[in-house]
Coordinates of C-alpha atoms in Angstrom, one line a residue:
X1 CA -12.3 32.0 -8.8
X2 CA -9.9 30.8 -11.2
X3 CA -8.7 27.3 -11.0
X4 CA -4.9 27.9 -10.6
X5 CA -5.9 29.0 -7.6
X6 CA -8.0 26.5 -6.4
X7 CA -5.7 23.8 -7.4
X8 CA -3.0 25.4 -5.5
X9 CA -5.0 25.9 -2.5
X10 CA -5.7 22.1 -2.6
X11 CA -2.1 21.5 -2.9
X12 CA -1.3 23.3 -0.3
X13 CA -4.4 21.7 1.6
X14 CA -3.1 18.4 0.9
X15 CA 0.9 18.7 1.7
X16 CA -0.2 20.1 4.9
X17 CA -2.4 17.4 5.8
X18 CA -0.3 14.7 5.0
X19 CA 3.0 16.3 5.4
X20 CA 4.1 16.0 1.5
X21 CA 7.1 18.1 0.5
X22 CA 9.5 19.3 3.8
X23 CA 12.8 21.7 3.2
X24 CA 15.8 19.7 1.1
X25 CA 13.6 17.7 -0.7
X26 CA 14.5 16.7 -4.1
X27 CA 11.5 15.8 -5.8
X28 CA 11.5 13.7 -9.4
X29 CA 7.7 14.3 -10.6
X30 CA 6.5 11.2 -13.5
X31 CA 5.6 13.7 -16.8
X32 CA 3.9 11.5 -19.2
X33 CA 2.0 14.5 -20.5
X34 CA -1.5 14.0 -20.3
X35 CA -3.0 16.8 -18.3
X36 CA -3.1 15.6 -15.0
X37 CA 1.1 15.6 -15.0
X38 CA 1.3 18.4 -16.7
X39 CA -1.1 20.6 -14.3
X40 CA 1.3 19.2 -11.3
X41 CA 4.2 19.7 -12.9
X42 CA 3.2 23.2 -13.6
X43 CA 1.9 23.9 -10.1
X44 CA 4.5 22.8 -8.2
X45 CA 6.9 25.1 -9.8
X46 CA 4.3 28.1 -8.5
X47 CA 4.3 26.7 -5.7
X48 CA 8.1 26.4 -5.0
X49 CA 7.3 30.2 -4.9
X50 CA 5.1 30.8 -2.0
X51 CA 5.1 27.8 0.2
X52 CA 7.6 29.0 1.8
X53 CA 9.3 24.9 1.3
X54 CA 12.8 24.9 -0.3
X55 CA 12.7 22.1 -2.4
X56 CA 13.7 21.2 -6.2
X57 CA 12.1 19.6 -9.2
X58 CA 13.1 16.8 -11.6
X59 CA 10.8 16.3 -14.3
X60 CA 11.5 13.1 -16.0
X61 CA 9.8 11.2 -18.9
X62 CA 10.1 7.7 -19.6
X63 CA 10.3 6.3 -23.3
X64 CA 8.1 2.6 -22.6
X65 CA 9.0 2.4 -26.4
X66 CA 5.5 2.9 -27.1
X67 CA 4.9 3.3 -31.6
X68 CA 5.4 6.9 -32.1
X69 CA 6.4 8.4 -28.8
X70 CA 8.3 12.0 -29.4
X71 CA 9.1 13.6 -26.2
X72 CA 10.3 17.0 -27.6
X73 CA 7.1 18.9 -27.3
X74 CA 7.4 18.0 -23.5
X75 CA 10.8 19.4 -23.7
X76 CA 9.6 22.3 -24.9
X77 CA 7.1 22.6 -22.7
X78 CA 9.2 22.2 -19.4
X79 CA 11.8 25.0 -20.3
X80 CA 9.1 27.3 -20.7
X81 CA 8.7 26.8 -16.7
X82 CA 12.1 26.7 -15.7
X83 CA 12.6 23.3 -15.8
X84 CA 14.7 20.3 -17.9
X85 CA 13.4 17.5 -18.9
X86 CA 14.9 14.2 -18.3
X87 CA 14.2 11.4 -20.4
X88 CA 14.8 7.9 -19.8
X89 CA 15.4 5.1 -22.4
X90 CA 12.8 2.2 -20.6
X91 CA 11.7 0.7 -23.9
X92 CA 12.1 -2.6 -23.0
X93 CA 9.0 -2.1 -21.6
X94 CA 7.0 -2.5 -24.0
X95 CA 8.7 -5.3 -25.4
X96 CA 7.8 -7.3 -22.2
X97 CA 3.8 -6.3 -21.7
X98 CA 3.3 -7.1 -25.4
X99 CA 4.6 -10.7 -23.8
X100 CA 2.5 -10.9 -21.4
X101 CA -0.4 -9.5 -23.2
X102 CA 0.0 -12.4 -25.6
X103 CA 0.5 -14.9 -22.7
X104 CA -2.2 -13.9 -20.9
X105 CA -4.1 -13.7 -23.9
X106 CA -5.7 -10.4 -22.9
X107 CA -7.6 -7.5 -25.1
X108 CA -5.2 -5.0 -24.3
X109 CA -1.5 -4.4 -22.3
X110 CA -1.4 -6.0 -18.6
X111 CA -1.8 -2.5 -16.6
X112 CA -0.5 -3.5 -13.7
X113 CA 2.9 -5.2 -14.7
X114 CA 3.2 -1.7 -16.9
X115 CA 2.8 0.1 -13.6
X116 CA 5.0 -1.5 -11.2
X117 CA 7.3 -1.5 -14.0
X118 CA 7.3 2.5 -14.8
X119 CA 7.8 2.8 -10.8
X120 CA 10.4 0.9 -10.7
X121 CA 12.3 2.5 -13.6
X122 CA 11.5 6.0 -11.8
X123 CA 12.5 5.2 -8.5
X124 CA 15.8 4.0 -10.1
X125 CA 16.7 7.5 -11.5
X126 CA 15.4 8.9 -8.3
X127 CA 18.0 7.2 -6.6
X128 CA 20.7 7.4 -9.4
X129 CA 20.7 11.4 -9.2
X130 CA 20.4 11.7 -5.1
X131 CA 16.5 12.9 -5.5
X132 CA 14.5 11.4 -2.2
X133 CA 10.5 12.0 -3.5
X134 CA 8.9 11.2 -6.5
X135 CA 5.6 13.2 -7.0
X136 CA 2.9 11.6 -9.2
X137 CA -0.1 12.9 -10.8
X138 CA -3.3 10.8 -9.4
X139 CA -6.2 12.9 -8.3
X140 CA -8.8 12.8 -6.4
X141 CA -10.8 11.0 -8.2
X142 CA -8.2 8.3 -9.4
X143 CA -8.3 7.8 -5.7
X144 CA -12.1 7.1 -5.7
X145 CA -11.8 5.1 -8.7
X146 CA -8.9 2.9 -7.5
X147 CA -11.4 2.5 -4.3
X148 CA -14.3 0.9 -6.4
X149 CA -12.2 -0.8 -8.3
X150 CA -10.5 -2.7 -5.5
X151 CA -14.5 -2.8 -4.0
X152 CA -15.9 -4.4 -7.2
X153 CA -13.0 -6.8 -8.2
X154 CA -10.6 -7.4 -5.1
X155 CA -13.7 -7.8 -2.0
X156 CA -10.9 -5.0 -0.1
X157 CA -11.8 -1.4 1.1
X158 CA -8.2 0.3 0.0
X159 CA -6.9 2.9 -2.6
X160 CA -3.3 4.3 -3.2
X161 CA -2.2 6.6 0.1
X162 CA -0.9 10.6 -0.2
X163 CA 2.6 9.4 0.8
X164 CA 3.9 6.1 0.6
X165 CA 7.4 5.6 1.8
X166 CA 8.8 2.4 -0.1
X167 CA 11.9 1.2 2.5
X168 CA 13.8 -1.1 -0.2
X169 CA 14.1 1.9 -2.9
X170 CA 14.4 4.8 0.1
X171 CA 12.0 6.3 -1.5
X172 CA 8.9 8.6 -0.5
X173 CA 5.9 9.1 -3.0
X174 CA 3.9 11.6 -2.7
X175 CA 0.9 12.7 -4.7
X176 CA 0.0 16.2 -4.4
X177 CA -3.2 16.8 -6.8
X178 CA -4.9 13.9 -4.4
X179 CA -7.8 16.8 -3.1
X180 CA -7.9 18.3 -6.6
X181 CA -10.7 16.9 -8.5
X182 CA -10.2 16.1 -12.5
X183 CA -12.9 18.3 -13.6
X184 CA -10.8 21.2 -11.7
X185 CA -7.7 20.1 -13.4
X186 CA -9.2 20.1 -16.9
X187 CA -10.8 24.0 -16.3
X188 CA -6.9 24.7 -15.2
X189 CA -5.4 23.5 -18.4
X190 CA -8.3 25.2 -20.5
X191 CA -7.6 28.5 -18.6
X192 CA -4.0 28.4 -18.2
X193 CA -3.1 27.3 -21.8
X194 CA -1.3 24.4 -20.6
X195 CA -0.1 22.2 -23.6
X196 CA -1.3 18.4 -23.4
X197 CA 0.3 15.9 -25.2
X198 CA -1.9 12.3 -26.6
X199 CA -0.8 9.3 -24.8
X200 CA 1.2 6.6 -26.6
X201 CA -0.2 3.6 -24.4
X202 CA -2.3 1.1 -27.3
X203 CA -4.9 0.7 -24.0
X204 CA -5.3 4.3 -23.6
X205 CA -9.4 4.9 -23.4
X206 CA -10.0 1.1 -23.1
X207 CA -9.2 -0.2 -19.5
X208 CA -11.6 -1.5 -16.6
X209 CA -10.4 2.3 -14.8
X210 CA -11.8 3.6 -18.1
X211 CA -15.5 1.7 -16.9
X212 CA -15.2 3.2 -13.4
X213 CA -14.1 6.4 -14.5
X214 CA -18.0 6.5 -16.9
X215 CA -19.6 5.0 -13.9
X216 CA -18.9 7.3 -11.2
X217 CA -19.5 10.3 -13.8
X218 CA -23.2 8.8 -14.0
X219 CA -23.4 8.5 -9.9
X220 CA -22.0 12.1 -9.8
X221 CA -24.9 13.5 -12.6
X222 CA -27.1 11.8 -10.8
X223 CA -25.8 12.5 -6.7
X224 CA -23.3 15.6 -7.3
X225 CA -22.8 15.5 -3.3
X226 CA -21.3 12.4 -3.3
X227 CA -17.9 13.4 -5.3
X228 CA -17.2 15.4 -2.2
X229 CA -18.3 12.8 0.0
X230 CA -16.2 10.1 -1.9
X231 CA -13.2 11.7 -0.8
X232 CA -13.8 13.3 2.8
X233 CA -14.8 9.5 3.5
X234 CA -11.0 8.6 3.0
X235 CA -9.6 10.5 5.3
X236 CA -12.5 10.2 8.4
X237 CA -11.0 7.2 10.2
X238 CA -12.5 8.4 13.0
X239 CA -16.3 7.3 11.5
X240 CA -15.0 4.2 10.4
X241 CA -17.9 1.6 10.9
X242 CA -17.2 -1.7 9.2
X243 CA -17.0 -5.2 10.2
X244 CA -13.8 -6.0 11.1
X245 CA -14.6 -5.7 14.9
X246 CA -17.3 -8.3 14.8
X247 CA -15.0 -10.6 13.3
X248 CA -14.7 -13.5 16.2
X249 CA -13.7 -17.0 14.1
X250 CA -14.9 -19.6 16.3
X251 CA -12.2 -22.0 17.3
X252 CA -14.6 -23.9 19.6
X253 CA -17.8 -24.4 21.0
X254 CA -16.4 -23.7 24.1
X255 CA -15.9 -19.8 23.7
X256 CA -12.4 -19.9 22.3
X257 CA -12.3 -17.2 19.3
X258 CA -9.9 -15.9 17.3
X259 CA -10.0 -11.7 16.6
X260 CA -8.1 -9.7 14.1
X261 CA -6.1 -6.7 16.1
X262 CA -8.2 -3.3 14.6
X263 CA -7.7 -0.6 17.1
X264 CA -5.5 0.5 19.7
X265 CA -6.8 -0.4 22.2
X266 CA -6.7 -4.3 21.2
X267 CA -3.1 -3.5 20.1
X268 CA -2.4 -2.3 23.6
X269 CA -3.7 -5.8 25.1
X270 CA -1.9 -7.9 22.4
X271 CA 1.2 -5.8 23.8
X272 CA 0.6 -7.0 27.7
X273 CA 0.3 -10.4 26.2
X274 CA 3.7 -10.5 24.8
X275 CA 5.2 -8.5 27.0
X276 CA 4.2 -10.8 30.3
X277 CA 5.4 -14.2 28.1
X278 CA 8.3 -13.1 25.7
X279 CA 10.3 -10.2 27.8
X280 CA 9.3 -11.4 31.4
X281 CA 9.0 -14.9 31.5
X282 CA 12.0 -15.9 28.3
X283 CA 13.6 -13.2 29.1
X284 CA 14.0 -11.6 25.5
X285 CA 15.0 -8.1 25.2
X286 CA 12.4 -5.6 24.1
X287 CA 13.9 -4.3 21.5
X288 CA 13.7 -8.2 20.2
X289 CA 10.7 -8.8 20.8
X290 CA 9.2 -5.0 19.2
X291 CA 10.5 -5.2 15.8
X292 CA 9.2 -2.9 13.9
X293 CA 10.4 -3.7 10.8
X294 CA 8.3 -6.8 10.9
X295 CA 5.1 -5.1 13.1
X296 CA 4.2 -3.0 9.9
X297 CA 4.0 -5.9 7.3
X298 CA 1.8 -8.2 10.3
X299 CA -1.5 -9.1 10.4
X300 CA -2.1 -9.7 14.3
X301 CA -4.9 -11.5 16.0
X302 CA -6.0 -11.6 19.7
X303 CA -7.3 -15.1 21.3
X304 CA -10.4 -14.8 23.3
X305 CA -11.7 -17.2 25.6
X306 CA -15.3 -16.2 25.8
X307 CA -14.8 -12.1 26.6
X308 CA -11.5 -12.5 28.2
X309 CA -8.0 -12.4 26.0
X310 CA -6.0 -14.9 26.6
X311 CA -3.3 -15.3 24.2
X312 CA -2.0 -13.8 20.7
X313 CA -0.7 -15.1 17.6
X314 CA 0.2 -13.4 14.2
X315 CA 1.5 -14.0 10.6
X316 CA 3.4 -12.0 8.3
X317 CA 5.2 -12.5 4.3
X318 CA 7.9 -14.1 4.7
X319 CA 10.8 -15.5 1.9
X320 CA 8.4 -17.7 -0.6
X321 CA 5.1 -17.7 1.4
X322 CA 4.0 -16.3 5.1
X323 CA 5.4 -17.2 9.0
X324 CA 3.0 -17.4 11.8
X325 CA 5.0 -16.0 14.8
X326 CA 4.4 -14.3 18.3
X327 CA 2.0 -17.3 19.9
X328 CA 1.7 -16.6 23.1
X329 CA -1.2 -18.1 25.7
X330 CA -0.8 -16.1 29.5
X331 CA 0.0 -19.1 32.4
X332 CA -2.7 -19.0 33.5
X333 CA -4.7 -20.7 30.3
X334 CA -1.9 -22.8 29.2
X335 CA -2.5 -26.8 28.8
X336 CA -5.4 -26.6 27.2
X337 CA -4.7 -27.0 23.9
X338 CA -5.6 -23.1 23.1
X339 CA -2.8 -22.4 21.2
X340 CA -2.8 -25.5 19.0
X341 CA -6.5 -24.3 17.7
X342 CA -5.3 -21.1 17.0
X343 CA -2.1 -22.4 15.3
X344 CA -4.0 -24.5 12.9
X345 CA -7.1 -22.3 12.3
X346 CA -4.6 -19.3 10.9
X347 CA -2.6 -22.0 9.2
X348 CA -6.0 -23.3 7.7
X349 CA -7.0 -19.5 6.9
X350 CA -3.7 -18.8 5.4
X351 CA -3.8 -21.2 3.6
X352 CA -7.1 -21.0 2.2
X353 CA -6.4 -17.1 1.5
X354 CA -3.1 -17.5 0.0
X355 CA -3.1 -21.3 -1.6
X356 CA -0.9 -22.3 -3.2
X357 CA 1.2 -21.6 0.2
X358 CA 4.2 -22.0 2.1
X359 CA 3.9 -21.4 5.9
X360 CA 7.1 -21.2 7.8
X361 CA 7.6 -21.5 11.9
X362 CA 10.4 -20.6 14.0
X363 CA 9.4 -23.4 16.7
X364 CA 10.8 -23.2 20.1
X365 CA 13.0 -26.2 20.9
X366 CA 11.1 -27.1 24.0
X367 CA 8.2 -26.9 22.1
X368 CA 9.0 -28.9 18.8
X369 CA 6.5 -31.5 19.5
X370 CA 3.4 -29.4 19.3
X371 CA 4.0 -28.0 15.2
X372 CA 5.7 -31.5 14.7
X373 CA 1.8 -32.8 15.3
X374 CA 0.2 -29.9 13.5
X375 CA 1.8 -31.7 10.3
X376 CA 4.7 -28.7 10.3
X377 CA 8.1 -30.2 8.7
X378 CA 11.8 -30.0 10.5
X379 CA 13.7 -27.9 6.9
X380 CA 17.3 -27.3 9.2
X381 CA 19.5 -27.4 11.8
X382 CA 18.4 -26.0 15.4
X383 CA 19.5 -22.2 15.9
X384 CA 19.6 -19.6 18.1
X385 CA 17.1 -16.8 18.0
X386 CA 17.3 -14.1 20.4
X387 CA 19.1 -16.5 22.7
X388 CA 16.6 -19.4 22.7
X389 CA 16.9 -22.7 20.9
X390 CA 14.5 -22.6 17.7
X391 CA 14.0 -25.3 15.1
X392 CA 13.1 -24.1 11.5
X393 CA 9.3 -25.7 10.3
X394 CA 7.3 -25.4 6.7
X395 CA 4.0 -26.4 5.8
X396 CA 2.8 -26.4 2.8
X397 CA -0.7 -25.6 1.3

């Protein structure tokens, strides 16, 4: 079968599992002009065709005033599909990494200042002509790779996601080559004539992604199944099997633990427990207390004592540093000093995760004394928060 095909089918595969491109969209798609944005941009304007999806397509190029950088042939290239290609002045850019490169006295350009940087820039001309998406070109296996990477130098399980809404820029990314492996890609251009253009970037060929990309071609020789594997794993959260449930810190010896919220089920508890001590007994509104602009950015916990929950607490990035918030112990456990264990353990863990730290409270007037002795610092005037007295508290690590 020939690979236009194939790579369409996973296209279609993957906006249909992940819900990528709906009617009105208005999508900008990155071209830098290796292969990988040239094979999307190409596809999506065949696909425009049949998916039955009204959508549009902005290709845009960004000059990171990189030596020698001609976009013309990518000009060339995009009117011969139908399409105009905008390109941005972002030279600057380079200008900066070459800073940082000799600050950080590094080999080659920072790659991840130059990335946040190039999103940034194309989520601004999303936004400046009215576009709501911007496609990128990462693959499958850039999606494996980033998962090592993260594995072998960050101790975290995580890799970029199919769609990514970003809430500050109101704008959606969406990847649509992620179930289309590279080696597919490459027999695309090959059989489609596709025109790809060198890359400008000085660490082009030289990166750590570069090192991952040579090692998982030597697991793949060696285990072909696992490519496939690699990537049907990412998507199976329902055979997730890690350790994160058996996390219990011990707060005492007494049975009092402290356990990361994982599932639904323990959300649904931690729920109960806020429910029955912010809405019922303070008397704060639901729709106070269930913020969900805040839920999405928390990392909750759940207090045991021995088997039996007994109280909640969470934290969450806030201004310069992180806020603990949403401490709750039911009645019936109260007086026991519960809450002030887990107060300072997560402080402690913060802390110790995060250091150098800032940890801010919004302390409960009645209950100013408790974070007064936990070595938390009065920073302003009392206030109102949803109708309750609050004092303002730091602590610094």
């Amino acid at each position: 079968m020939k690979s236009i095909r194939t790579v369409l089918a996973c296209i279609r595969k993957a906006d249909s599992t992940y819900n990528l491109i709906e009617h009105g969209d208005k999508i900008v798609i990155g071209l830098s002009g290796g292969k990988d944005s040239i094979a999307l941009t190409y596809c999506l304007t065949l696909y425009q065709k049949f998916s039955h999806t009204d959508f549009k397509l902005q290709p845009v190029t960004l000059d990171l005033g990189f030596p020698n950088f001609n976009p013309q042939p990518m000009v060339t290239f995009c009117r011969s599909i139908g399409l105009e290609l905008m390109v941005v002045d972002c030279r600057e850019v380079y200008k900066i990494l070459k800073i940082q490169q000799e600050k950080q006295d590094l080999k080659h350009l920072p790659c991840s200042i130059c990335s946040r940087m190039k999103k940034a820039a194309i989520n601004k001309v999303a936004n400046e002509i009215a576009f709501n998406k911007v496609a990128f070109a990462h693959h499958a296996d850039d999606a494996i790779e980033t998962l090592m990477m993260n594995e072998i130098y960050g101790s975290r399980i995580a890799t970029f996601s199919p769609k990514m809404h970003l809430a500050k820029a109101d704008i959606t990314f969406i990847r649509p080559l992620i179930l289309t492996h590279e080696n597919e890609i490459k027999r695309l251009v090959k059989e489609e004539n596709l025109p790809v253009f060198d890359s400008h970037c000085p660490a082009d060929k030289t990166t750590t992604r570069e090192d991952i990309k040579n090692l998982m071609n030597d697991i793949y020789h060696s285990y072909p199944q696992a490519q496939e594997n690699f990537i049907k794993m990412l998507s199976k959260y329902e055979q997730m099997d890690l350790w994160g449930e058996d996390i219990a810190y011990q707060l005492n010896n007494e049975g009092l633990t402290l356990r990361p919220v994982i599932d639904s089920y323990q959300m649904a508890i931690m729920s109960d427990i806020r429910y029955r001590c912010f809405v019922e007994e303070y008397g704060i509104s639901f729709a106070d207390e269930i913020d969900l602009n805040t839920e999405k950015d928390s990392h909750n916990f759940l207090i045991y004592l021995k088997d039996n929950p007994i109280g909640c607490i969470r934290y969450r990035p806030y201004e310069d540093g992180y806020k603990i918030e949403r401490v709750a112990i039911i009645k019936e456990e109260r007086h026991h000093g519960y809450a002030s264990s887990a107060i300072n353990f997560l402080g402690d863990l913060i802390g110790h995760k995060y250091n150098p730290c800032t940890i801010y409270i919004h302390s409960m007037s009645d209950i100013l004394p408790l974070y007064l002795s936990l070595g938390y610092e009065i920073i302003g005037e009392e206030f109102l928060e949803a109708g309750i007295k609050h004092f303002p508290l730091k602590k610094t690590y």
